[in-house]
């Protein structure tokens, strides 16, 4: 086994410990209460205090970073996909800073995450009430005023933005220019003009908040523009392109969360078969076992697709097609796995079991976030048919 | 005509729509009591077990409407339909009369449970149960009335509106040896009728939304990929509705259930999907229909028990070499 694999296995083991002790119970509690895990929860302070994040719960090393995140992410989602997303760190906000930020910006915004004084989060805000899939329609305005930028508009469905130190906000300098007008900014939450609106009442993944906020004449120093002016010179669509590259890197990670969820459904059904269907109860046992085989096939195949897409990112090669294939494949496989597990558990599922029912709600989010299923189909269609025909 | 409504039934359906709308509240569905009252006022409670196919169709039509409007609450309303399938086998005329009266009020009087070890414990949506019919094993039905029932609140899973109780049969009970397949089949018809209503409501809502919301320069449903997918899902749901509305025999009722449940899941799934992120949050009812569809499919033992029931019948047919398929029905 290579050193990389050793390291990865250790990280998965750490995630398993954290998952069993914290993610699963906290995720279930958040679901029951219908509110996110509070940012001042002892779980987060413990993670930081004991250096768990630093030692690499989601490993920090730069070698094959995406593959690591995929493998460890699956383990985290196995325990609870909602609670996993609350783990301190830059999260979805980190990718655009790494991809588009100048070296100074990377240092300025990401370095604090290495210190251990308190848990920190960042967030990503593209979606608006009027623009989700069709990001070219975003209406958040960015106007230059001397040395500053002034942002005005509303964002919604921004995950973890209620607890974030800063949020990467996509805005436009010219709404009529579509994607060519896009710019990405880091907006600190304590800036005047950052007005928190509300947490959305989600049907699943309730452990983290997904929120709306408004920027009202929110003034930012010029160097909060990711990449600085130079980044956009001569290539007006680089803001949009940066967002898309971000998705290519994060889609395999989000897709693999479905694999983790499917695995937890499988284990749930497996334990049930073992205790409730003794070997002589042949009809139901046999049928259950055949179904477990089917679920496993989906899990293993989904995992393969996610790792393939992640390997390409880490190798610096294009992966938009492969990322979309993984993202299209995995969530429905997970939903089918959960339904199958419910069939195995049967009648008891209604009366005693909230776990699988919760998974049916959690997993649906994965058909929507990071590009809906239709958007994945569109990406794939444009690759295989041609962007000149599929618009 | 399979699934095509007469003028009278169409009128009943419209009345049901109005009645259901009168108790609607918010995107998470109305509470149980107003729904029970509105439903009982329509006069179809308990009719699912009526020998007259038209009466049964009337019940199905109303259940579809109330399924779409208030499936959560409906779990605690008129569940007797199913259990009443076995009423005729109960030797105590007084008990039967009391159960029928409760049924006409739209109360839950029972639920069938199989393979439950130990004490008789049933999960019943609702807050109290005047009587329970508990099925322990194929062919063995236990009937008990309120004083013999201990009901304790239970977590209701997705059925937020209805709450739920766990029922323990502690006192005197009847133990009947009957063929429980017909009772289970009526139960399945009841679930399938509600579920078809859930699926239809989800699709209608999503179609209306998808006509308005613009993505990539045109309404969501102007994108042919979406319109065609929705059309396919709609057609499957329509087929399920025909099966549910025309089911007369226990066999056909169980078939209708098997036809309906996957179609409804797909419809509810698209109901969320077409709204994107907006389908995932409480601002719209799509998430409720999604949860309800997932819950409904688990009732009455789920698809497995339905398939088991039908395979037992097919096994009998094989042994008897009868030709059931030669028979056909015109429906109500
Ligand atoms: C739990 C959760 C967390 C989220 N977290 C974040 C976050 O952290 N940051 C953030 O920016 N956003 C976040 N989102 C928002 C998410 O990315 C959007 O909801 C998603 O992109 C879809 O956008 P929309 O909701 O506006 O749907 P719309 O774009 O309005 O889509 C409506 C329907 O049209 C379909 N559609 C769109 N375009 C096409 C097309 N070309 N062809 C065919 N069909 C099409 C869609 O698939 C969908 O079915 C989150 C959402 C959820 C539910």
PDB file of C-alpha atoms in Angstrom, chain B residues 49-242:
ATOM      1  CA  UNK B  49     -66.249  -1.760   1.134  1.00  0.00           C
ATOM      2  CA  UNK B  50     -69.699  -1.246  -0.375  1.00  0.00           C
ATOM      3  CA  UNK B  51     -70.680  -4.041  -2.730  1.00  0.00           C
ATOM      4  CA  UNK B  52     -72.006  -1.500  -5.232  1.00  0.00           C
ATOM      5  CA  UNK B  53     -69.158  -0.600  -7.605  1.00  0.00           C
ATOM      6  CA  UNK B  54     -70.538   2.896  -8.162  1.00  0.00           C
ATOM      7  CA  UNK B  55     -70.549   3.595  -4.445  1.00  0.00           C
ATOM      8  CA  UNK B  56     -66.980   2.370  -4.248  1.00  0.00           C
ATOM      9  CA  UNK B  57     -65.943   4.495  -7.190  1.00  0.00           C
ATOM     10  CA  UNK B  58     -67.471   7.500  -5.447  1.00  0.00           C
ATOM     11  CA  UNK B  59     -65.320   6.745  -2.415  1.00  0.00           C
ATOM     12  CA  UNK B  60     -62.229   6.406  -4.592  1.00  0.00           C
ATOM     13  CA  UNK B  61     -62.849   9.710  -6.321  1.00  0.00           C
ATOM     14  CA  UNK B  62     -63.238  11.555  -3.028  1.00  0.00           C
ATOM     15  CA  UNK B  63     -60.175   9.840  -1.566  1.00  0.00           C
ATOM     16  CA  UNK B  64     -58.112  10.945  -4.565  1.00  0.00           C
ATOM     17  CA  UNK B  65     -59.096  14.553  -3.975  1.00  0.00           C
ATOM     18  CA  UNK B  66     -58.433  14.405  -0.241  1.00  0.00           C
ATOM     19  CA  UNK B  67     -55.172  12.580  -0.830  1.00  0.00           C
ATOM     20  CA  UNK B  68     -53.916  15.531  -2.847  1.00  0.00           C
ATOM     21  CA  UNK B  69     -55.184  18.079  -0.358  1.00  0.00           C
ATOM     22  CA  UNK B  70     -54.491  16.400   2.960  1.00  0.00           C
ATOM     23  CA  UNK B  71     -52.909  12.960   2.804  1.00  0.00           C
ATOM     24  CA  UNK B  72     -51.261  13.452   6.186  1.00  0.00           C
ATOM     25  CA  UNK B  73     -54.569  14.089   7.898  1.00  0.00           C
ATOM     26  CA  UNK B  74     -56.335  11.428   5.853  1.00  0.00           C
ATOM     27  CA  UNK B  75     -54.155   8.764   7.424  1.00  0.00           C
ATOM     28  CA  UNK B  76     -56.325   9.301  10.463  1.00  0.00           C
ATOM     29  CA  UNK B  77     -59.603   9.451   8.548  1.00  0.00           C
ATOM     30  CA  UNK B  78     -61.709   6.658   7.064  1.00  0.00           C
ATOM     31  CA  UNK B  79     -59.058   3.997   7.431  1.00  0.00           C
ATOM     32  CA  UNK B  80     -61.954   1.742   8.377  1.00  0.00           C
ATOM     33  CA  UNK B  81     -62.434   1.113   4.709  1.00  0.00           C
ATOM     34  CA  UNK B  82     -59.690  -1.453   4.830  1.00  0.00           C
ATOM     35  CA  UNK B  83     -60.503  -3.049   8.123  1.00  0.00           C
ATOM     36  CA  UNK B  84     -64.211  -3.161   7.314  1.00  0.00           C
ATOM     37  CA  UNK B  85     -63.377  -5.585   4.574  1.00  0.00           C
ATOM     38  CA  UNK B  86     -63.493  -8.226   7.271  1.00  0.00           C
ATOM     39  CA  UNK B  87     -66.438  -6.884   9.245  1.00  0.00           C
ATOM     40  CA  UNK B  88     -68.895  -9.373   7.862  1.00  0.00           C
ATOM     41  CA  UNK B  89     -66.958 -12.172   9.470  1.00  0.00           C
ATOM     42  CA  UNK B  90     -67.416 -10.761  12.974  1.00  0.00           C
ATOM     43  CA  UNK B  91     -70.112 -12.780  14.800  1.00  0.00           C
ATOM     44  CA  UNK B  92     -71.182  -9.968  17.174  1.00  0.00           C
ATOM     45  CA  UNK B  93     -73.856  -7.877  15.407  1.00  0.00           C
ATOM     46  CA  UNK B  94     -73.668  -5.103  17.996  1.00  0.00           C
ATOM     47  CA  UNK B  95     -69.939  -4.710  17.535  1.00  0.00           C
ATOM     48  CA  UNK B  96     -70.320  -4.674  13.785  1.00  0.00           C
ATOM     49  CA  UNK B  97     -72.948  -1.935  14.045  1.00  0.00           C
ATOM     50  CA  UNK B  98     -70.718   0.172  16.293  1.00  0.00           C
ATOM     51  CA  UNK B  99     -67.780  -0.263  13.951  1.00  0.00           C
ATOM     52  CA  UNK B 100     -69.863   0.707  10.932  1.00  0.00           C
ATOM     53  CA  UNK B 101     -71.117   3.805  12.725  1.00  0.00           C
ATOM     54  CA  UNK B 102     -67.545   4.819  13.552  1.00  0.00           C
ATOM     55  CA  UNK B 103     -66.636   4.206   9.936  1.00  0.00           C
ATOM     56  CA  UNK B 104     -69.374   6.489   8.699  1.00  0.00           C
ATOM     57  CA  UNK B 105     -67.968   9.208  10.939  1.00  0.00           C
ATOM     58  CA  UNK B 106     -64.688   8.767   9.136  1.00  0.00           C
ATOM     59  CA  UNK B 107     -62.877   7.399  12.171  1.00  0.00           C
ATOM     60  CA  UNK B 108     -60.010   5.000  12.015  1.00  0.00           C
ATOM     61  CA  UNK B 109     -61.134   1.728  13.412  1.00  0.00           C
ATOM     62  CA  UNK B 110     -58.309  -0.493  12.577  1.00  0.00           C
ATOM     63  CA  UNK B 111     -55.097  -1.368  10.955  1.00  0.00           C
ATOM     64  CA  UNK B 112     -53.700  -4.641   9.796  1.00  0.00           C
ATOM     65  CA  UNK B 113     -50.335  -5.715  11.067  1.00  0.00           C
ATOM     66  CA  UNK B 114     -48.498  -8.863  10.181  1.00  0.00           C
ATOM     67  CA  UNK B 115     -45.750 -10.900  11.728  1.00  0.00           C
ATOM     68  CA  UNK B 116     -45.665  -8.801  14.850  1.00  0.00           C
ATOM     69  CA  UNK B 117     -44.187 -10.837  17.655  1.00  0.00           C
ATOM     70  CA  UNK B 118     -45.309 -10.610  21.277  1.00  0.00           C
ATOM     71  CA  UNK B 119     -48.196  -8.421  22.321  1.00  0.00           C
ATOM     72  CA  UNK B 120     -50.521  -7.032  19.741  1.00  0.00           C
ATOM     73  CA  UNK B 121     -49.062  -3.695  18.862  1.00  0.00           C
ATOM     74  CA  UNK B 122     -50.182  -1.628  15.943  1.00  0.00           C
ATOM     75  CA  UNK B 123     -49.204   1.778  14.709  1.00  0.00           C
ATOM     76  CA  UNK B 124     -52.317   3.748  13.933  1.00  0.00           C
ATOM     77  CA  UNK B 125     -52.376   7.251  12.564  1.00  0.00           C
ATOM     78  CA  UNK B 126     -54.699   9.478  14.544  1.00  0.00           C
ATOM     79  CA  UNK B 127     -55.022  10.323  18.183  1.00  0.00           C
ATOM     80  CA  UNK B 128     -57.364   7.625  19.409  1.00  0.00           C
ATOM     81  CA  UNK B 129     -58.816   4.396  18.105  1.00  0.00           C
ATOM     82  CA  UNK B 130     -62.299   3.168  18.942  1.00  0.00           C
ATOM     83  CA  UNK B 131     -61.515  -0.305  17.689  1.00  0.00           C
ATOM     84  CA  UNK B 132     -58.642  -2.190  16.190  1.00  0.00           C
ATOM     85  CA  UNK B 133     -58.486  -5.020  13.780  1.00  0.00           C
ATOM     86  CA  UNK B 134     -55.078  -6.513  14.013  1.00  0.00           C
ATOM     87  CA  UNK B 135     -53.909  -9.117  11.619  1.00  0.00           C
ATOM     88  CA  UNK B 136     -51.351 -11.411  13.101  1.00  0.00           C
ATOM     89  CA  UNK B 137     -50.834 -13.913  10.372  1.00  0.00           C
ATOM     90  CA  UNK B 138     -52.519 -14.604   7.064  1.00  0.00           C
ATOM     91  CA  UNK B 139     -56.025 -15.730   7.875  1.00  0.00           C
ATOM     92  CA  UNK B 140     -56.048 -14.688  11.530  1.00  0.00           C
ATOM     93  CA  UNK B 141     -57.695 -11.415  12.430  1.00  0.00           C
ATOM     94  CA  UNK B 142     -58.074 -10.033  15.931  1.00  0.00           C
ATOM     95  CA  UNK B 143     -60.791  -7.506  16.745  1.00  0.00           C
ATOM     96  CA  UNK B 144     -60.938  -5.446  19.898  1.00  0.00           C
ATOM     97  CA  UNK B 145     -62.885  -2.377  21.026  1.00  0.00           C
ATOM     98  CA  UNK B 146     -61.763   0.805  22.749  1.00  0.00           C
ATOM     99  CA  UNK B 147     -61.787  -0.266  26.388  1.00  0.00           C
ATOM    100  CA  UNK B 148     -59.479  -3.106  25.478  1.00  0.00           C
ATOM    101  CA  UNK B 149     -57.076  -0.820  23.659  1.00  0.00           C
ATOM    102  CA  UNK B 150     -54.214   1.102  25.128  1.00  0.00           C
ATOM    103  CA  UNK B 151     -53.119   3.896  22.860  1.00  0.00           C
ATOM    104  CA  UNK B 152     -49.890   5.782  23.452  1.00  0.00           C
ATOM    105  CA  UNK B 153     -48.536   8.577  21.253  1.00  0.00           C
ATOM    106  CA  UNK B 154     -45.984   7.426  18.727  1.00  0.00           C
ATOM    107  CA  UNK B 155     -43.616   9.304  16.424  1.00  0.00           C
ATOM    108  CA  UNK B 156     -45.509   9.700  13.198  1.00  0.00           C
ATOM    109  CA  UNK B 157     -42.611   9.892  10.796  1.00  0.00           C
ATOM    110  CA  UNK B 158     -43.594  11.914   7.787  1.00  0.00           C
ATOM    111  CA  UNK B 159     -47.287  12.067   8.590  1.00  0.00           C
ATOM    112  CA  UNK B 160     -46.994  15.259  10.545  1.00  0.00           C
ATOM    113  CA  UNK B 161     -50.610  16.284  10.298  1.00  0.00           C
ATOM    114  CA  UNK B 162     -52.082  13.069  11.613  1.00  0.00           C
ATOM    115  CA  UNK B 163     -49.865  12.286  14.560  1.00  0.00           C
ATOM    116  CA  UNK B 164     -50.085   8.689  15.556  1.00  0.00           C
ATOM    117  CA  UNK B 165     -50.566   6.232  18.371  1.00  0.00           C
ATOM    118  CA  UNK B 166     -49.228   2.839  19.176  1.00  0.00           C
ATOM    119  CA  UNK B 167     -52.051   0.520  20.066  1.00  0.00           C
ATOM    120  CA  UNK B 168     -51.741  -2.388  22.411  1.00  0.00           C
ATOM    121  CA  UNK B 169     -54.642  -4.766  22.618  1.00  0.00           C
ATOM    122  CA  UNK B 170     -54.841  -5.470  26.322  1.00  0.00           C
ATOM    123  CA  UNK B 171     -58.366  -6.713  26.962  1.00  0.00           C
ATOM    124  CA  UNK B 172     -60.976  -8.993  25.432  1.00  0.00           C
ATOM    125  CA  UNK B 173     -60.743  -9.653  21.755  1.00  0.00           C
ATOM    126  CA  UNK B 174     -62.232 -11.672  18.979  1.00  0.00           C
ATOM    127  CA  UNK B 175     -60.022 -13.899  17.028  1.00  0.00           C
ATOM    128  CA  UNK B 176     -61.386 -14.620  13.575  1.00  0.00           C
ATOM    129  CA  UNK B 177     -60.255 -17.150  11.064  1.00  0.00           C
ATOM    130  CA  UNK B 178     -61.007 -15.436   7.772  1.00  0.00           C
ATOM    131  CA  UNK B 179     -59.474 -14.934   4.382  1.00  0.00           C
ATOM    132  CA  UNK B 180     -57.781 -11.587   4.978  1.00  0.00           C
ATOM    133  CA  UNK B 181     -56.732 -11.024   1.380  1.00  0.00           C
ATOM    134  CA  UNK B 182     -59.936  -9.111   0.550  1.00  0.00           C
ATOM    135  CA  UNK B 183     -59.517  -6.852   3.589  1.00  0.00           C
ATOM    136  CA  UNK B 184     -55.915  -6.145   2.705  1.00  0.00           C
ATOM    137  CA  UNK B 185     -56.892  -5.449  -0.878  1.00  0.00           C
ATOM    138  CA  UNK B 186     -59.423  -2.827   0.140  1.00  0.00           C
ATOM    139  CA  UNK B 187     -56.738  -1.295   2.327  1.00  0.00           C
ATOM    140  CA  UNK B 188     -54.472  -1.149  -0.677  1.00  0.00           C
ATOM    141  CA  UNK B 189     -57.179   0.488  -2.732  1.00  0.00           C
ATOM    142  CA  UNK B 190     -57.607   3.088  -0.035  1.00  0.00           C
ATOM    143  CA  UNK B 191     -53.867   3.828  -0.011  1.00  0.00           C
ATOM    144  CA  UNK B 192     -53.635   3.821  -3.792  1.00  0.00           C
ATOM    145  CA  UNK B 193     -56.550   6.241  -4.172  1.00  0.00           C
ATOM    146  CA  UNK B 194     -54.947   8.682  -1.728  1.00  0.00           C
ATOM    147  CA  UNK B 195     -51.590   8.220  -3.413  1.00  0.00           C
ATOM    148  CA  UNK B 196     -52.921   8.885  -6.899  1.00  0.00           C
ATOM    149  CA  UNK B 197     -54.322  12.105  -5.488  1.00  0.00           C
ATOM    150  CA  UNK B 198     -50.899  12.974  -4.069  1.00  0.00           C
ATOM    151  CA  UNK B 199     -49.186  12.306  -7.399  1.00  0.00           C
ATOM    152  CA  UNK B 200     -51.752  14.277  -9.373  1.00  0.00           C
ATOM    153  CA  UNK B 201     -51.541  17.241  -7.026  1.00  0.00           C
ATOM    154  CA  UNK B 202     -47.748  17.219  -7.227  1.00  0.00           C
ATOM    155  CA  UNK B 203     -47.740  17.109 -11.020  1.00  0.00           C
ATOM    156  CA  UNK B 204     -50.447  19.744 -11.431  1.00  0.00           C
ATOM    157  CA  UNK B 205     -48.579  22.107  -9.182  1.00  0.00           C
ATOM    158  CA  UNK B 206     -45.247  21.494 -10.877  1.00  0.00           C
ATOM    159  CA  UNK B 207     -46.749  21.927 -14.338  1.00  0.00           C
ATOM    160  CA  UNK B 208     -48.263  25.261 -13.360  1.00  0.00           C
ATOM    161  CA  UNK B 209     -44.900  26.338 -11.927  1.00  0.00           C
ATOM    162  CA  UNK B 210     -42.968  25.051 -14.917  1.00  0.00           C
ATOM    163  CA  UNK B 211     -45.115  27.090 -17.291  1.00  0.00           C
ATOM    164  CA  UNK B 212     -44.065  30.285 -15.521  1.00  0.00           C
ATOM    165  CA  UNK B 213     -40.525  29.909 -14.238  1.00  0.00           C
ATOM    166  CA  UNK B 214     -38.000  30.902 -16.896  1.00  0.00           C
ATOM    167  CA  UNK B 215     -34.634  29.156 -17.227  1.00  0.00           C
ATOM    168  CA  UNK B 216     -32.259  29.611 -20.130  1.00  0.00           C
ATOM    169  CA  UNK B 217     -34.591  31.952 -21.929  1.00  0.00           C
ATOM    170  CA  UNK B 218     -37.809  29.953 -21.770  1.00  0.00           C
ATOM    171  CA  UNK B 219     -40.241  28.447 -19.307  1.00  0.00           C
ATOM    172  CA  UNK B 220     -38.965  25.304 -17.578  1.00  0.00           C
ATOM    173  CA  UNK B 221     -41.515  23.230 -19.464  1.00  0.00           C
ATOM    174  CA  UNK B 222     -40.766  24.782 -22.817  1.00  0.00           C
ATOM    175  CA  UNK B 223     -37.581  22.741 -22.620  1.00  0.00           C
ATOM    176  CA  UNK B 224     -38.750  19.649 -24.429  1.00  0.00           C
ATOM    177  CA  UNK B 225     -36.649  17.347 -22.289  1.00  0.00           C
ATOM    178  CA  UNK B 226     -38.730  18.367 -19.299  1.00  0.00           C
ATOM    179  CA  UNK B 227     -42.076  18.435 -21.085  1.00  0.00           C
ATOM    180  CA  UNK B 228     -41.547  14.929 -22.432  1.00  0.00           C
ATOM    181  CA  UNK B 229     -40.412  13.534 -19.116  1.00  0.00           C
ATOM    182  CA  UNK B 230     -43.414  15.029 -17.400  1.00  0.00           C
ATOM    183  CA  UNK B 231     -45.687  13.667 -20.097  1.00  0.00           C
ATOM    184  CA  UNK B 232     -44.344  10.163 -19.509  1.00  0.00           C
ATOM    185  CA  UNK B 233     -44.786  10.457 -15.761  1.00  0.00           C
ATOM    186  CA  UNK B 234     -48.287  11.850 -16.231  1.00  0.00           C
ATOM    187  CA  UNK B 235     -49.257   8.984 -18.538  1.00  0.00           C
ATOM    188  CA  UNK B 236     -48.136   6.433 -16.005  1.00  0.00           C
ATOM    189  CA  UNK B 237     -50.100   8.162 -13.305  1.00  0.00           C
ATOM    190  CA  UNK B 238     -53.148   8.287 -15.550  1.00  0.00           C
ATOM    191  CA  UNK B 239     -52.833   4.547 -16.090  1.00  0.00           C
ATOM    192  CA  UNK B 240     -52.646   4.063 -12.348  1.00  0.00           C
ATOM    193  CA  UNK B 241     -55.769   6.165 -11.879  1.00  0.00           C
ATOM    194  CA  UNK B 242     -57.671   4.000 -14.336  1.00  0.00           C
TER     195      UNK B 242
END
